[in-house]
Short mmCIF file of C-alpha atoms in Angstrom, two decimals:
data_model
loop_
_atom_site.label_atom_id
_atom_site.label_comp_id
_atom_site.label_asym_id
_atom_site.label_seq_id
_atom_site.Cartn_x
_atom_site.Cartn_y
_atom_site.Cartn_z
CA MET A 252 -91.36 7.06 5.33
CA SER A 253 -90.01 10.62 5.42
CA SER A 254 -86.52 9.57 4.25
CA ILE A 255 -87.88 7.94 1.06
CA LEU A 256 -89.86 11.09 0.27
CA LYS A 257 -86.69 13.13 0.65
CA VAL A 258 -84.80 10.72 -1.66
CA ILE A 259 -87.57 10.93 -4.29
CA GLU A 260 -87.31 14.72 -4.15
CA LYS A 261 -83.47 14.76 -4.31
CA LEU A 262 -83.35 12.34 -7.25
CA LYS A 263 -86.17 14.27 -8.97
CA LEU A 264 -88.26 11.17 -9.55
CA ASN A 265 -91.81 11.19 -10.87
CA VAL A 266 -93.38 8.41 -8.81
CA LEU A 267 -96.79 6.73 -9.01
CA ASN A 268 -96.39 4.21 -6.23
CA VAL A 269 -94.03 3.38 -3.32
CA GLU A 270 -93.83 -0.11 -1.82
CA ASP A 271 -91.81 -1.15 1.21
CA VAL A 272 -89.63 -4.22 0.58
CA PRO A 273 -89.78 -6.67 3.51
CA GLU A 274 -86.89 -8.91 4.64
CA SER A 275 -84.36 -6.11 4.31
CA PHE A 276 -82.65 -6.26 7.68
CA SER A 277 -80.00 -3.58 7.63
CA SER A 278 -81.03 -1.03 5.00
CA ASP A 279 -84.37 0.43 3.99
CA VAL A 280 -85.40 -0.74 0.53
CA TYR A 281 -88.36 0.57 -1.49
CA LYS A 282 -89.83 -0.49 -4.81
CA LEU A 283 -90.98 2.52 -6.82
CA THR A 284 -93.24 2.57 -9.84
CA LEU A 285 -92.33 5.60 -11.94
CA ALA A 286 -94.80 7.62 -14.02
CA SER A 287 -93.31 5.91 -17.09
CA GLY A 288 -94.53 2.56 -15.71
CA GLU A 289 -90.96 1.40 -15.02
CA ASN A 290 -90.14 -0.27 -11.67
CA VAL A 291 -86.95 0.74 -9.85
CA PHE A 292 -85.56 0.23 -6.37
CA VAL A 293 -84.28 2.76 -3.87
CA LYS A 294 -81.89 1.55 -1.21
CA ILE A 295 -81.15 3.73 1.83
CA PRO A 296 -78.23 2.04 3.61
CA PHE A 297 -77.70 1.92 7.37
CA ASN A 298 -74.59 4.10 7.11
CA LYS A 299 -72.47 5.95 4.52
CA ASP A 300 -69.81 3.24 4.28
CA LYS A 301 -72.47 0.74 3.22
CA LEU A 302 -73.65 3.21 0.57
CA PHE A 303 -70.15 3.47 -0.92
CA ARG A 304 -69.45 -0.24 -0.54
CA GLU A 305 -72.55 -1.23 -2.49
CA PHE A 306 -72.00 1.46 -5.13
CA GLN A 307 -68.37 0.44 -5.74
CA MET A 308 -69.18 -3.28 -5.82
CA LEU A 309 -72.05 -2.87 -8.28
CA GLU A 310 -69.84 -0.73 -10.52
CA THR A 311 -67.00 -3.30 -10.32
CA LEU A 312 -69.28 -6.26 -11.08
CA LYS A 313 -71.08 -4.62 -14.01
CA GLY A 314 -70.86 -6.96 -16.98
CA ILE A 315 -69.22 -9.74 -14.92
CA ILE A 316 -72.24 -11.24 -13.17
CA PRO A 317 -75.90 -10.12 -13.32
CA VAL A 318 -76.31 -7.35 -10.72
CA PRO A 319 -78.62 -4.32 -10.51
CA LYS A 320 -77.42 -1.30 -12.47
CA VAL A 321 -76.90 1.93 -10.51
CA LEU A 322 -79.09 4.57 -12.17
CA ASP A 323 -78.25 7.32 -9.70
CA ILE A 324 -76.70 7.96 -6.30
CA TRP A 325 -77.47 10.63 -3.73
CA TYR A 326 -74.72 11.20 -1.19
CA GLY A 327 -77.09 12.22 1.60
CA ASP A 328 -77.09 15.06 4.11
CA GLU A 329 -76.74 15.41 7.88
CA SER A 330 -79.98 13.48 8.57
CA THR A 331 -79.99 10.86 5.75
CA THR A 332 -77.12 8.52 4.81
CA GLY A 333 -77.87 8.81 1.10
CA ALA A 334 -79.44 6.44 -1.40
CA LEU A 335 -78.91 4.31 -4.47
CA LEU A 336 -81.39 4.18 -7.33
CA LEU A 337 -81.20 0.69 -8.87
CA THR A 338 -82.74 -1.08 -11.83
CA ALA A 339 -85.25 -3.82 -11.07
CA ILE A 340 -84.11 -7.31 -12.03
CA GLN A 341 -86.90 -9.50 -13.42
CA GLY A 342 -86.84 -12.29 -10.88
CA MET A 343 -87.85 -13.58 -7.45
CA PRO A 344 -85.66 -14.60 -4.49
CA CYS A 345 -84.87 -18.32 -4.90
CA THR A 346 -86.30 -19.29 -1.55
CA GLY A 347 -88.35 -22.16 -3.03
CA ASP A 348 -87.18 -25.64 -4.05
CA MET A 349 -83.90 -25.68 -5.93
CA ASP A 350 -83.00 -28.38 -8.44
CA GLU A 351 -79.54 -29.54 -9.56
CA LYS A 352 -79.45 -27.33 -12.68
CA LEU A 353 -80.16 -24.14 -10.72
CA SER A 354 -77.76 -25.15 -7.97
CA TYR A 355 -74.98 -25.70 -10.57
CA GLN A 356 -75.63 -22.24 -12.02
CA ILE A 357 -75.54 -20.58 -8.59
CA GLY A 358 -72.18 -22.31 -7.98
CA VAL A 359 -70.87 -20.91 -11.28
CA TYR A 360 -71.89 -17.33 -10.39
CA HIS A 361 -70.48 -17.62 -6.88
CA ALA A 362 -67.13 -18.69 -8.34
CA MET A 363 -67.23 -15.87 -10.92
CA LEU A 364 -67.69 -13.43 -8.03
CA HIS A 365 -64.68 -14.92 -6.22
CA GLU A 366 -62.58 -14.64 -9.39
CA VAL A 367 -62.74 -10.82 -9.18
CA LYS A 368 -59.51 -9.61 -7.55
CA MET A 369 -59.47 -6.81 -4.98
CA PRO A 370 -56.69 -4.33 -4.06
CA GLY A 371 -56.33 -5.93 -0.64
CA TYR A 372 -58.21 -7.44 2.28
CA GLY A 373 -60.59 -4.65 3.22
CA TYR A 374 -63.55 -2.62 2.08
CA HIS A 375 -64.64 0.53 0.34
CA VAL A 376 -65.26 3.54 2.59
CA THR A 377 -66.36 7.08 1.79
CA ASP A 378 -62.86 8.25 0.93
CA GLY A 379 -61.35 5.21 -0.77
CA PHE A 380 -60.39 1.69 0.24
CA LYS A 381 -59.55 0.71 3.82
CA LEU A 382 -57.19 -2.22 4.30
CA VAL A 383 -57.60 -4.43 7.36
CA ASP A 384 -54.76 -4.30 9.89
CA GLN A 385 -51.47 -5.25 8.15
CA ASN A 386 -53.58 -6.50 5.21
CA ASN A 387 -53.71 -9.79 7.15
CA TRP A 388 -56.94 -11.81 6.83
CA ARG A 389 -56.23 -14.18 9.75
CA LEU A 390 -55.41 -11.28 12.06
CA TYR A 391 -58.63 -9.53 10.94
CA ILE A 392 -60.79 -12.60 11.65
CA LYS A 393 -59.23 -13.09 15.08
CA SER A 394 -59.59 -9.42 16.06
CA ASN A 395 -63.27 -9.44 15.02
CA PHE A 396 -63.89 -12.42 17.26
CA GLU A 397 -62.13 -10.64 20.15
CA LYS A 398 -64.36 -7.60 19.60
CA TRP A 399 -67.53 -9.72 19.78
CA LYS A 400 -66.58 -11.48 23.03
CA GLU A 401 -67.89 -8.72 25.30
CA PRO A 402 -71.41 -8.39 23.81
CA CYS A 403 -71.72 -12.19 23.44
CA LYS A 404 -70.68 -12.76 27.05
CA GLU A 405 -73.61 -10.60 28.17
CA ILE A 406 -76.14 -12.65 26.19
CA LEU A 407 -74.95 -16.27 26.12
CA ASP A 408 -75.11 -18.52 29.14
CA SER A 409 -71.64 -18.84 30.65
CA LYS A 410 -71.08 -22.54 29.82
CA LEU A 411 -72.05 -22.02 26.16
CA TYR A 412 -69.84 -18.93 25.99
CA GLU A 413 -66.81 -20.81 27.39
CA ARG A 414 -67.33 -23.68 24.96
CA CYS A 415 -67.50 -21.23 22.04
CA ILE A 416 -64.16 -19.69 23.04
CA LEU A 417 -62.51 -23.11 23.28
CA ARG A 418 -64.06 -24.29 20.03
CA PHE A 419 -62.93 -21.13 18.23
CA ASP A 420 -59.27 -21.77 19.06
CA GLY A 421 -59.45 -25.39 17.87
CA VAL A 422 -61.13 -24.75 14.52
CA PHE A 423 -59.18 -21.53 13.87
CA SER A 424 -55.87 -23.40 13.96
CA ALA A 425 -57.21 -25.98 11.45
CA LEU A 426 -57.97 -23.37 8.74
CA PRO A 427 -56.11 -23.66 5.42
CA ASP A 428 -54.12 -20.68 4.12
CA PRO A 429 -56.47 -17.88 3.02
CA ASP A 430 -56.92 -17.16 -0.66
CA GLY A 431 -57.74 -13.81 -2.24
CA PRO A 432 -58.09 -10.98 -1.76
CA CYS A 433 -61.16 -11.43 -3.94
CA ILE A 434 -64.73 -10.10 -3.77
CA VAL A 435 -66.72 -11.87 -1.06
CA HIS A 436 -70.45 -11.17 -0.83
CA MET A 437 -70.76 -11.83 2.95
CA ASP A 438 -74.49 -12.61 2.71
CA PHE A 439 -74.72 -15.12 -0.14
CA ARG A 440 -78.07 -16.77 0.64
CA PRO A 441 -81.25 -17.61 -1.32
CA GLY A 442 -82.94 -14.30 -0.44
CA ASN A 443 -80.17 -12.44 -2.31
CA ILE A 444 -80.18 -14.72 -5.36
CA LEU A 445 -82.93 -13.78 -7.82
CA VAL A 446 -84.25 -16.39 -10.23
CA ASN A 447 -86.49 -16.24 -13.25
CA GLY A 448 -88.00 -19.67 -13.79
CA ASN A 449 -85.05 -22.01 -13.44
CA GLU A 450 -82.32 -19.49 -14.30
CA VAL A 451 -80.34 -17.13 -12.09
CA ALA A 452 -81.54 -13.62 -12.97
CA GLY A 453 -79.33 -11.63 -10.62
CA ILE A 454 -77.39 -11.35 -7.36
CA ILE A 455 -78.32 -8.48 -5.04
CA ASP A 456 -77.34 -6.81 -1.76
CA PHE A 457 -73.64 -5.97 -1.84
CA GLU A 458 -73.60 -3.54 1.10
CA SER A 459 -71.38 -5.86 3.17
CA ALA A 460 -69.22 -7.10 0.28
CA ARG A 461 -65.46 -6.57 0.54
CA GLY A 462 -62.04 -7.89 -0.38
CA GLY A 463 -61.63 -11.12 1.54
CA SER A 464 -60.77 -14.79 1.42
CA SER A 465 -63.46 -16.86 -0.35
CA GLU A 466 -63.66 -19.19 2.68
CA ILE A 467 -65.98 -16.75 4.51
CA ASP A 468 -68.63 -16.94 1.79
CA PHE A 469 -69.78 -20.57 2.15
CA THR A 470 -71.35 -20.49 5.61
CA LYS A 471 -74.74 -19.22 4.45
CA VAL A 472 -74.64 -21.39 1.33
CA ASN A 473 -74.15 -24.38 3.64
CA ARG A 474 -76.81 -23.31 6.16
CA TYR A 475 -79.56 -22.10 3.83
CA ILE A 476 -78.96 -24.17 0.67
CA TRP A 477 -77.02 -27.41 1.26
CA GLU A 478 -78.43 -28.27 4.70
CA VAL A 479 -81.99 -27.46 3.57
CA ASN A 480 -81.64 -29.58 0.44
CA PRO A 481 -78.54 -31.83 0.52
CA ARG A 482 -78.86 -32.87 -3.15
CA THR A 483 -77.91 -29.30 -4.18
CA LYS A 484 -74.39 -29.57 -2.72
CA ILE A 485 -72.62 -31.66 -5.38
CA PRO A 486 -74.01 -29.72 -8.39
CA PHE A 487 -73.19 -26.40 -6.67
CA ILE A 488 -69.59 -27.51 -6.09
CA GLU A 489 -69.34 -28.85 -9.67
CA GLY A 490 -70.57 -25.48 -11.00
CA TYR A 491 -68.09 -23.64 -8.77
CA GLN A 492 -65.21 -25.89 -9.82
CA SER A 493 -65.94 -25.28 -13.51
CA ILE A 494 -64.59 -21.74 -12.84
CA ARG A 495 -62.08 -22.10 -9.98
CA PRO A 496 -60.93 -24.72 -7.44
CA MET A 497 -63.05 -25.28 -4.34
CA LEU A 498 -61.20 -24.89 -1.04
CA ALA A 499 -61.16 -27.49 1.76
CA LEU A 500 -64.75 -27.00 2.98
CA GLU A 501 -64.40 -29.57 5.77
CA ARG A 502 -61.75 -27.34 7.38
CA VAL A 503 -63.52 -24.06 6.67
CA LEU A 504 -67.21 -24.65 7.49
CA PRO A 505 -66.80 -25.68 11.18
CA PHE A 506 -64.86 -22.47 11.84
CA TYR A 507 -67.10 -20.04 9.99
CA ASP A 508 -70.24 -21.62 11.43
CA ILE A 509 -69.19 -20.45 14.88
CA TYR A 510 -67.63 -17.19 13.62
CA ASP A 511 -70.78 -16.20 11.73
CA ALA A 512 -73.18 -17.07 14.57
CA PHE A 513 -71.00 -15.30 17.16
CA SER A 514 -70.97 -12.23 14.92
CA ALA A 515 -74.78 -12.37 14.59
CA VAL A 516 -75.27 -12.53 18.38
CA ALA A 517 -73.07 -9.42 18.78
CA TRP A 518 -75.03 -7.72 15.95
CA CYS A 519 -78.32 -8.42 17.74
CA LYS A 520 -76.91 -6.97 20.97
CA ASN A 521 -75.86 -3.78 19.15
CA ARG A 522 -78.99 -3.40 17.00
CA GLY A 523 -81.57 -4.34 19.66
CA ILE A 524 -82.28 -7.77 21.14
CA GLU A 525 -86.06 -7.39 21.29
CA LYS A 526 -86.66 -6.57 17.64
CA ASN A 527 -84.12 -9.17 16.47
CA GLN A 528 -85.18 -11.96 18.84
CA THR A 529 -85.88 -14.59 16.11
CA PHE A 530 -82.51 -14.02 14.45
CA LEU A 531 -80.79 -14.12 17.86
CA GLN A 532 -82.38 -17.46 18.81
CA GLU A 533 -81.51 -18.97 15.42
CA ASN A 534 -77.84 -18.09 15.96
CA ILE A 535 -77.75 -19.25 19.59
CA LEU A 536 -79.05 -22.60 18.32
CA THR A 537 -76.28 -22.66 15.68
CA LEU A 538 -73.69 -22.04 18.42
CA ARG A 539 -75.18 -24.82 20.57
CA ASN A 540 -75.05 -27.21 17.63
CA SER A 541 -71.52 -26.31 16.66
CA VAL A 542 -70.13 -26.86 20.18
CA GLY A 543 -72.47 -29.79 21.01
CA TYR A 544 -73.96 -28.07 24.04
CA GLY A 545 -77.42 -29.05 25.37
CA VAL A 546 -78.99 -29.63 21.96
#
């Protein structure tokens, strides 16, 4: 709690009430009620790069899609990474039932996000924009997977691990040419899509967003929207295609399913297996499913 008190002091806020926001896995998020009665959010990212990434993305997307407005930013000190003060969007995460109309609208906004061009494949850092090696998306994807092999090998049973490596090579070679570089959200799931009634009210959580190929952004849509409620898939795609063409999902999803789950296993190893046990098991199950191993 001490870091939020420091942020309140640094941003000179007059606060009546502080509420912790659950389900925020990487950053600390707090809902503040100000003396004026207004609700705002404070986000304290996990590291400084995430602070700058979110700030730059929210500034870039202002007026393009509904995102929180940055009211203030504190650049932190030696003990705190810094913080963003954000407007509150009137809406709730769309984790409930989703009908065709809402699904179509989410598809439209996702496509509008992907229509925003970026200077290259890469991400905002404290002192500018960092391109991935040779500005090559395929090389970047492959080198990430290489980096995750070691931590995953320590956690996964050896047969599952070997199957993942083999499967990766097969589905990697089937990928279509990357598009972009455009803005990719990297965590486009119902918890980050706010709705008001049956309308999209806003998209939140851009701390991992970057310049990428749109193909990486459909894994969570598929897992948490289409697979949960298959009737949402066609309207989502129709909404998306009203803005830009949809890529060859049948070539993209099998690859990113394994890429995303492998990444999550490595993340759990680095951030602590015990406290992320549920997330770890969910992703091990995804890997088992995607390689057809002992399901």
